[in-house]
Amino acid sequence: MAQEVRGVIAGGKDEPVRTETILVPDPGPGEAVVEVRACGVCHTDLHYRQGGINDEFPFLLGHEAAGWVESVGEGVTEVVPGDFVILNWRAVCGQCRACRRGRPWYCFDTHNARQPMTLKDGTPLSPALGIGAFAEKTLVAAGQCTKVDAEVSPAVAGLLGCGVMAGIGAAINTGGVGRGDSVAVIGCGGVGDAAVAGARLAGAARIIAVDIDDRKLETALKIGATHSVNSRREDPVEAIRGLTGGFGADVVIEAVGRPETYEQAFYARDLAGTVVLVGVPTPEMKLELPLLDVFGRGGSLKSSWYGDCLPSRDFPMLIDLHRQGRLDLGAFVTETIGLDDVEQAFERMHAGDVLRSVVVF
Ligand code: APR
Ligand code: ZN
Ligand code: ZN
């Protein structure tokens, strides 16, 4: 029987979100119902509510979450009731060309729960990124659940479900940052700071944080950056070259998603260096570059999808490092809030006041 719980709904384009009773069906084959314990507020939730992703309103927002598996449907082998899990928005198919070539992070046939959660009147909800975890309980595909150590705080664990994994993975998985490398991170919000933390974990010798906001640079220094550059005050490409013996960084991570910062990232890398693009641009943005520079500068340009992560490999590993005190995931939680505070959290996020607000239950 479907259960009634409270969830945060975006009802229409640019309308403030509201908390409503929703119906969560029993899990079908391959599905699980998760009792959510924490869910971070991410830019993508705001994009949904602004109508920037698609117009399949009403949305059940929230997708950066951890909780307990309450019940599982037929044939579920991944998890059992009582497991503490982090949810991911890309349960890969295992069958497609990318999956079979051993690169499941490029799988574009990912799946979610098949039956809809609904409003009380039966209106189907579109769960944000196939999760919908600003709710006391949510229904997901069992493959979206990764079991991790239950000793860790849910607010911290949930962060790995999206932005923090995207940033750490951009450095470690996509960028392949190695011991002694120089790394520059352009844009030090939650994602960029996570890239700083990832570069530090990987043993980078120099980590140069670039942002236009001094408050963000201060936080980046606390998280592990060794140098900071305010790109309102100085040319970031010159500054990065100056800090790397005139060469440019071995790995430059772009975590803003704008043409000018893409261009800075392109020129701030060492000739044989790697640029990792994790900031998401909008459809109308374009970048014009002299082909001779594209050809002549060598190295590589890579985009990073969800940190090119493998949840079953990366989530437990990062939780371990956190528990050992080698990765301070708590530094990303600016505040914990209640389910009714999501709209205010969007405002604070928009003003650049927080790295992450996390709803806890
Ligand atoms: N140069 C440098 N930094 C900039 C610039 C710029 N021109 N413009 C904005 N920034 C900084 C902001 O000051 C902020 O610190 O970029 C940071 C962006 O951070 P957030 O807004 O907190 O966004 P975040 O959640 O970190 O995501 C960053 O990654 O995954 C993508 O969709 C996501 O495109 C977004 C990006
Ligand atoms: Zn997100
Ligand atoms: Zn696949």
PDB file of N, CA, C and O and ligand atoms in Angstrom, residues 42-44 47 162-163 166 186-193 210-213 216-217 229 231-232 236 254-258 260-261 264 278-281 349-350 352 354-356, ligand 1:
ATOM      1  N   CYS A  42      20.952  21.528  -4.087  1.00  0.00           N
ATOM      2  CA  CYS A  42      21.895  21.673  -5.195  1.00  0.00           C
ATOM      3  C   CYS A  42      21.314  22.649  -6.232  1.00  0.00           C
ATOM      4  O   CYS A  42      20.101  22.827  -6.322  1.00  0.00           O
ATOM      5  N   HIS A  43      22.189  23.274  -7.017  1.00  0.00           N
ATOM      6  CA  HIS A  43      21.729  24.184  -8.074  1.00  0.00           C
ATOM      7  C   HIS A  43      20.726  23.541  -9.022  1.00  0.00           C
ATOM      8  O   HIS A  43      19.828  24.201  -9.524  1.00  0.00           O
ATOM      9  N   THR A  44      20.922  22.254  -9.260  1.00  0.00           N
ATOM     10  CA  THR A  44      20.035  21.587 -10.220  1.00  0.00           C
ATOM     11  C   THR A  44      18.589  21.585  -9.721  1.00  0.00           C
ATOM     12  O   THR A  44      17.654  21.680 -10.509  1.00  0.00           O
ATOM     13  N   HIS A  47      17.295  24.821 -10.748  1.00  0.00           N
ATOM     14  CA  HIS A  47      17.061  24.822 -12.203  1.00  0.00           C
ATOM     15  C   HIS A  47      15.733  24.151 -12.545  1.00  0.00           C
ATOM     16  O   HIS A  47      14.996  24.623 -13.392  1.00  0.00           O
ATOM     17  N   CYS A 162      25.965  13.956  -5.239  1.00  0.00           N
ATOM     18  CA  CYS A 162      25.982  14.830  -6.418  1.00  0.00           C
ATOM     19  C   CYS A 162      27.202  15.734  -6.443  1.00  0.00           C
ATOM     20  O   CYS A 162      28.264  15.356  -6.910  1.00  0.00           O
ATOM     21  N   GLY A 163      27.051  16.988  -5.938  1.00  0.00           N
ATOM     22  CA  GLY A 163      28.072  18.008  -6.185  1.00  0.00           C
ATOM     23  C   GLY A 163      29.469  17.675  -5.692  1.00  0.00           C
ATOM     24  O   GLY A 163      30.464  17.908  -6.387  1.00  0.00           O
ATOM     25  N   ALA A 166      30.975  15.077  -7.825  1.00  0.00           N
ATOM     26  CA  ALA A 166      31.317  15.646  -9.136  1.00  0.00           C
ATOM     27  C   ALA A 166      32.671  16.345  -9.071  1.00  0.00           C
ATOM     28  O   ALA A 166      33.502  16.215  -9.980  1.00  0.00           O
ATOM     29  N   ILE A 186      39.180  26.676 -11.207  1.00  0.00           N
ATOM     30  CA  ILE A 186      38.523  27.957 -11.510  1.00  0.00           C
ATOM     31  C   ILE A 186      37.056  27.869 -11.100  1.00  0.00           C
ATOM     32  O   ILE A 186      36.299  27.062 -11.651  1.00  0.00           O
ATOM     33  N   GLY A 187      36.670  28.669 -10.101  1.00  0.00           N
ATOM     34  CA  GLY A 187      35.311  28.619  -9.564  1.00  0.00           C
ATOM     35  C   GLY A 187      35.292  27.747  -8.333  1.00  0.00           C
ATOM     36  O   GLY A 187      35.364  26.519  -8.429  1.00  0.00           O
ATOM     37  N   CYS A 188      35.222  28.366  -7.151  1.00  0.00           N
ATOM     38  CA  CYS A 188      35.313  27.596  -5.913  1.00  0.00           C
ATOM     39  C   CYS A 188      34.010  27.613  -5.133  1.00  0.00           C
ATOM     40  O   CYS A 188      33.946  28.042  -3.980  1.00  0.00           O
ATOM     41  N   GLY A 189      32.935  27.157  -5.774  1.00  0.00           N
ATOM     42  CA  GLY A 189      31.694  26.846  -5.065  1.00  0.00           C
ATOM     43  C   GLY A 189      31.837  25.429  -4.512  1.00  0.00           C
ATOM     44  O   GLY A 189      32.950  24.925  -4.353  1.00  0.00           O
ATOM     45  N   GLY A 190      30.696  24.784  -4.263  1.00  0.00           N
ATOM     46  CA  GLY A 190      30.751  23.431  -3.713  1.00  0.00           C
ATOM     47  C   GLY A 190      31.524  22.479  -4.616  1.00  0.00           C
ATOM     48  O   GLY A 190      32.331  21.672  -4.140  1.00  0.00           O
ATOM     49  N   VAL A 191      31.293  22.579  -5.924  1.00  0.00           N
ATOM     50  CA  VAL A 191      31.934  21.646  -6.853  1.00  0.00           C
ATOM     51  C   VAL A 191      33.433  21.930  -6.944  1.00  0.00           C
ATOM     52  O   VAL A 191      34.267  21.017  -6.837  1.00  0.00           O
ATOM     53  N   GLY A 192      33.800  23.210  -7.123  1.00  0.00           N
ATOM     54  CA  GLY A 192      35.216  23.561  -7.214  1.00  0.00           C
ATOM     55  C   GLY A 192      35.974  23.229  -5.934  1.00  0.00           C
ATOM     56  O   GLY A 192      37.094  22.696  -5.976  1.00  0.00           O
ATOM     57  N   ASP A 193      35.369  23.516  -4.788  1.00  0.00           N
ATOM     58  CA  ASP A 193      36.038  23.191  -3.524  1.00  0.00           C
ATOM     59  C   ASP A 193      36.225  21.676  -3.371  1.00  0.00           C
ATOM     60  O   ASP A 193      37.227  21.219  -2.812  1.00  0.00           O
ATOM     61  N   VAL A 210      40.892  29.769  -7.881  1.00  0.00           N
ATOM     62  CA  VAL A 210      40.550  31.006  -8.585  1.00  0.00           C
ATOM     63  C   VAL A 210      39.060  31.274  -8.415  1.00  0.00           C
ATOM     64  O   VAL A 210      38.233  30.379  -8.642  1.00  0.00           O
ATOM     65  N   ASP A 211      38.713  32.478  -7.993  1.00  0.00           N
ATOM     66  CA  ASP A 211      37.299  32.847  -7.889  1.00  0.00           C
ATOM     67  C   ASP A 211      37.225  34.372  -7.951  1.00  0.00           C
ATOM     68  O   ASP A 211      38.251  35.059  -7.913  1.00  0.00           O
ATOM     69  N   ILE A 212      35.994  34.897  -8.077  1.00  0.00           N
ATOM     70  CA  ILE A 212      35.817  36.349  -8.085  1.00  0.00           C
ATOM     71  C   ILE A 212      35.336  36.856  -6.731  1.00  0.00           C
ATOM     72  O   ILE A 212      35.116  38.034  -6.542  1.00  0.00           O
ATOM     73  N   ASP A 213      35.179  35.919  -5.779  1.00  0.00           N
ATOM     74  CA  ASP A 213      34.604  36.266  -4.481  1.00  0.00           C
ATOM     75  C   ASP A 213      35.615  35.863  -3.390  1.00  0.00           C
ATOM     76  O   ASP A 213      35.942  34.685  -3.247  1.00  0.00           O
ATOM     77  N   LYS A 216      34.853  32.996  -1.036  1.00  0.00           N
ATOM     78  CA  LYS A 216      35.018  31.653  -1.609  1.00  0.00           C
ATOM     79  C   LYS A 216      36.494  31.236  -1.578  1.00  0.00           C
ATOM     80  O   LYS A 216      36.813  30.075  -1.347  1.00  0.00           O
ATOM     81  N   LEU A 217      37.357  32.201  -1.810  1.00  0.00           N
ATOM     82  CA  LEU A 217      38.795  31.876  -1.811  1.00  0.00           C
ATOM     83  C   LEU A 217      39.255  31.487  -0.411  1.00  0.00           C
ATOM     84  O   LEU A 217      40.051  30.564  -0.242  1.00  0.00           O
ATOM     85  N   VAL A 229      43.716  33.133  -6.144  1.00  0.00           N
ATOM     86  CA  VAL A 229      43.778  34.217  -7.124  1.00  0.00           C
ATOM     87  C   VAL A 229      42.372  34.786  -7.279  1.00  0.00           C
ATOM     88  O   VAL A 229      41.437  34.042  -7.606  1.00  0.00           O
ATOM     89  N   SER A 231      40.163  36.613  -9.595  1.00  0.00           N
ATOM     90  CA  SER A 231      40.259  36.934 -11.026  1.00  0.00           C
ATOM     91  C   SER A 231      39.535  38.239 -11.372  1.00  0.00           C
ATOM     92  O   SER A 231      39.519  38.653 -12.517  1.00  0.00           O
ATOM     93  N   ARG A 232      38.941  38.913 -10.374  1.00  0.00           N
ATOM     94  CA  ARG A 232      38.463  40.289 -10.580  1.00  0.00           C
ATOM     95  C   ARG A 232      39.646  41.241 -10.512  1.00  0.00           C
ATOM     96  O   ARG A 232      39.645  42.285 -11.135  1.00  0.00           O
ATOM     97  N   PRO A 236      43.836  35.674 -14.293  1.00  0.00           N
ATOM     98  CA  PRO A 236      44.084  34.352 -13.700  1.00  0.00           C
ATOM     99  C   PRO A 236      45.085  33.519 -14.495  1.00  0.00           C
ATOM    100  O   PRO A 236      45.837  32.736 -13.904  1.00  0.00           O
ATOM    101  N   GLU A 254      37.715  23.473 -14.492  1.00  0.00           N
ATOM    102  CA  GLU A 254      36.766  24.570 -14.649  1.00  0.00           C
ATOM    103  C   GLU A 254      35.470  24.177 -13.971  1.00  0.00           C
ATOM    104  O   GLU A 254      34.843  23.182 -14.353  1.00  0.00           O
ATOM    105  N   ALA A 255      35.053  24.934 -12.950  1.00  0.00           N
ATOM    106  CA  ALA A 255      33.839  24.589 -12.199  1.00  0.00           C
ATOM    107  C   ALA A 255      32.897  25.789 -12.112  1.00  0.00           C
ATOM    108  O   ALA A 255      32.309  26.055 -11.062  1.00  0.00           O
ATOM    109  N   VAL A 256      32.788  26.516 -13.236  1.00  0.00           N
ATOM    110  CA  VAL A 256      31.844  27.631 -13.299  1.00  0.00           C
ATOM    111  C   VAL A 256      30.812  27.360 -14.402  1.00  0.00           C
ATOM    112  O   VAL A 256      29.603  27.376 -14.162  1.00  0.00           O
ATOM    113  N   GLY A 257      31.318  27.108 -15.629  1.00  0.00           N
ATOM    114  CA  GLY A 257      30.400  26.852 -16.745  1.00  0.00           C
ATOM    115  C   GLY A 257      30.108  28.100 -17.562  1.00  0.00           C
ATOM    116  O   GLY A 257      28.978  28.315 -17.970  1.00  0.00           O
ATOM    117  N   ARG A 258      31.140  28.953 -17.795  1.00  0.00           N
ATOM    118  CA  ARG A 258      30.945  30.156 -18.606  1.00  0.00           C
ATOM    119  C   ARG A 258      32.050  30.242 -19.667  1.00  0.00           C
ATOM    120  O   ARG A 258      33.154  29.730 -19.470  1.00  0.00           O
ATOM    121  N   GLU A 260      34.086  32.637 -20.601  1.00  0.00           N
ATOM    122  CA  GLU A 260      35.366  33.253 -20.212  1.00  0.00           C
ATOM    123  C   GLU A 260      36.194  32.342 -19.308  1.00  0.00           C
ATOM    124  O   GLU A 260      37.418  32.318 -19.398  1.00  0.00           O
ATOM    125  N   THR A 261      35.523  31.574 -18.475  1.00  0.00           N
ATOM    126  CA  THR A 261      36.289  30.680 -17.602  1.00  0.00           C
ATOM    127  C   THR A 261      36.745  29.419 -18.355  1.00  0.00           C
ATOM    128  O   THR A 261      37.803  28.868 -18.056  1.00  0.00           O
ATOM    129  N   GLN A 264      39.835  30.709 -19.969  1.00  0.00           N
ATOM    130  CA  GLN A 264      40.936  30.800 -18.996  1.00  0.00           C
ATOM    131  C   GLN A 264      41.514  29.411 -18.714  1.00  0.00           C
ATOM    132  O   GLN A 264      42.735  29.231 -18.670  1.00  0.00           O
ATOM    133  N   VAL A 278      33.933  20.755 -15.683  1.00  0.00           N
ATOM    134  CA  VAL A 278      32.853  20.181 -14.853  1.00  0.00           C
ATOM    135  C   VAL A 278      31.725  21.203 -14.688  1.00  0.00           C
ATOM    136  O   VAL A 278      30.594  20.847 -14.402  1.00  0.00           O
ATOM    137  N   GLY A 279      32.018  22.497 -14.930  1.00  0.00           N
ATOM    138  CA  GLY A 279      30.975  23.526 -14.938  1.00  0.00           C
ATOM    139  C   GLY A 279      30.082  23.338 -16.159  1.00  0.00           C
ATOM    140  O   GLY A 279      30.583  23.112 -17.258  1.00  0.00           O
ATOM    141  N   VAL A 280      28.772  23.408 -15.953  1.00  0.00           N
ATOM    142  CA  VAL A 280      27.824  23.125 -17.042  1.00  0.00           C
ATOM    143  C   VAL A 280      27.371  24.435 -17.704  1.00  0.00           C
ATOM    144  O   VAL A 280      26.766  25.274 -17.052  1.00  0.00           O
ATOM    145  N   PRO A 281      27.670  24.617 -18.997  1.00  0.00           N
ATOM    146  CA  PRO A 281      27.237  25.835 -19.690  1.00  0.00           C
ATOM    147  C   PRO A 281      25.761  25.765 -20.084  1.00  0.00           C
ATOM    148  O   PRO A 281      25.146  24.711 -19.956  1.00  0.00           O
ATOM    149  N   MET A 349      21.761  30.213  -1.506  1.00  0.00           N
ATOM    150  CA  MET A 349      22.645  29.629  -2.516  1.00  0.00           C
ATOM    151  C   MET A 349      22.861  30.627  -3.646  1.00  0.00           C
ATOM    152  O   MET A 349      23.986  30.847  -4.099  1.00  0.00           O
ATOM    153  N   HIS A 350      21.791  31.261  -4.070  1.00  0.00           N
ATOM    154  CA  HIS A 350      21.848  32.239  -5.149  1.00  0.00           C
ATOM    155  C   HIS A 350      22.750  33.423  -4.789  1.00  0.00           C
ATOM    156  O   HIS A 350      23.482  33.946  -5.612  1.00  0.00           O
ATOM    157  N   GLY A 352      25.297  33.230  -2.965  1.00  0.00           N
ATOM    158  CA  GLY A 352      26.671  32.764  -2.769  1.00  0.00           C
ATOM    159  C   GLY A 352      27.059  32.653  -1.304  1.00  0.00           C
ATOM    160  O   GLY A 352      28.229  32.622  -0.962  1.00  0.00           O
ATOM    161  N   VAL A 354      26.373  30.144   0.819  1.00  0.00           N
ATOM    162  CA  VAL A 354      26.564  28.793   1.368  1.00  0.00           C
ATOM    163  C   VAL A 354      27.294  27.901   0.367  1.00  0.00           C
ATOM    164  O   VAL A 354      27.221  28.108  -0.840  1.00  0.00           O
ATOM    165  N   LEU A 355      28.019  26.914   0.902  1.00  0.00           N
ATOM    166  CA  LEU A 355      28.501  25.840   0.032  1.00  0.00           C
ATOM    167  C   LEU A 355      27.362  24.850  -0.148  1.00  0.00           C
ATOM    168  O   LEU A 355      26.978  24.529  -1.254  1.00  0.00           O
ATOM    169  N   ARG A 356      26.836  24.368   0.959  1.00  0.00           N
ATOM    170  CA  ARG A 356      25.688  23.475   0.914  1.00  0.00           C
ATOM    171  C   ARG A 356      24.800  23.687   2.129  1.00  0.00           C
ATOM    172  O   ARG A 356      25.289  23.730   3.255  1.00  0.00           O
TER     173      ARG A 356
HETATM  174  N1  APR B   1      35.507  33.423 -12.509  1.00  0.00           N
HETATM  175  C1  APR B   1      35.783  32.671 -11.411  1.00  0.00           C
HETATM  176  N2  APR B   1      34.835  32.219 -10.581  1.00  0.00           N
HETATM  177  C2  APR B   1      33.574  32.544 -10.851  1.00  0.00           C
HETATM  178  C3  APR B   1      33.214  33.320 -11.987  1.00  0.00           C
HETATM  179  C4  APR B   1      34.250  33.765 -12.836  1.00  0.00           C
HETATM  180  N3  APR B   1      34.003  34.494 -13.921  1.00  0.00           N
HETATM  181  N4  APR B   1      31.864  33.453 -11.979  1.00  0.00           N
HETATM  182  C5  APR B   1      31.414  32.802 -10.890  1.00  0.00           C
HETATM  183  N5  APR B   1      32.437  32.266 -10.200  1.00  0.00           N
HETATM  184  C6  APR B   1      32.424  31.488  -8.972  1.00  0.00           C
HETATM  185  C7  APR B   1      31.384  31.904  -7.958  1.00  0.00           C
HETATM  186  O1  APR B   1      31.843  32.982  -7.165  1.00  0.00           O
HETATM  187  C8  APR B   1      31.212  30.621  -7.153  1.00  0.00           C
HETATM  188  O2  APR B   1      32.112  30.543  -6.077  1.00  0.00           O
HETATM  189  O3  APR B   1      32.091  30.155  -9.315  1.00  0.00           O
HETATM  190  C9  APR B   1      31.531  29.519  -8.162  1.00  0.00           C
HETATM  191  C10 APR B   1      30.332  28.716  -8.593  1.00  0.00           C
HETATM  192  O4  APR B   1      29.907  28.021  -7.508  1.00  0.00           O
HETATM  193  P1  APR B   1      28.402  27.675  -7.172  1.00  0.00           P
HETATM  194  O5  APR B   1      27.533  28.739  -7.745  1.00  0.00           O
HETATM  195  O6  APR B   1      28.328  27.345  -5.741  1.00  0.00           O
HETATM  196  O7  APR B   1      28.154  26.365  -8.060  1.00  0.00           O
HETATM  197  P2  APR B   1      28.590  24.852  -7.818  1.00  0.00           P
HETATM  198  O8  APR B   1      27.500  24.117  -7.121  1.00  0.00           O
HETATM  199  O9  APR B   1      29.948  24.780  -7.245  1.00  0.00           O
HETATM  200  O10 APR B   1      28.610  24.325  -9.335  1.00  0.00           O
HETATM  201  C11 APR B   1      29.521  24.868 -10.261  1.00  0.00           C
HETATM  202  O11 APR B   1      29.525  22.945 -11.678  1.00  0.00           O
HETATM  203  O12 APR B   1      28.315  20.997 -11.778  1.00  0.00           O
HETATM  204  C12 APR B   1      28.417  22.283 -12.225  1.00  0.00           C
HETATM  205  O13 APR B   1      26.149  22.901 -12.719  1.00  0.00           O
HETATM  206  C13 APR B   1      27.242  23.152 -11.892  1.00  0.00           C
HETATM  207  O14 APR B   1      27.908  24.716 -13.540  1.00  0.00           O
HETATM  208  C14 APR B   1      27.850  24.485 -12.150  1.00  0.00           C
HETATM  209  C15 APR B   1      29.272  24.322 -11.633  1.00  0.00           C
END
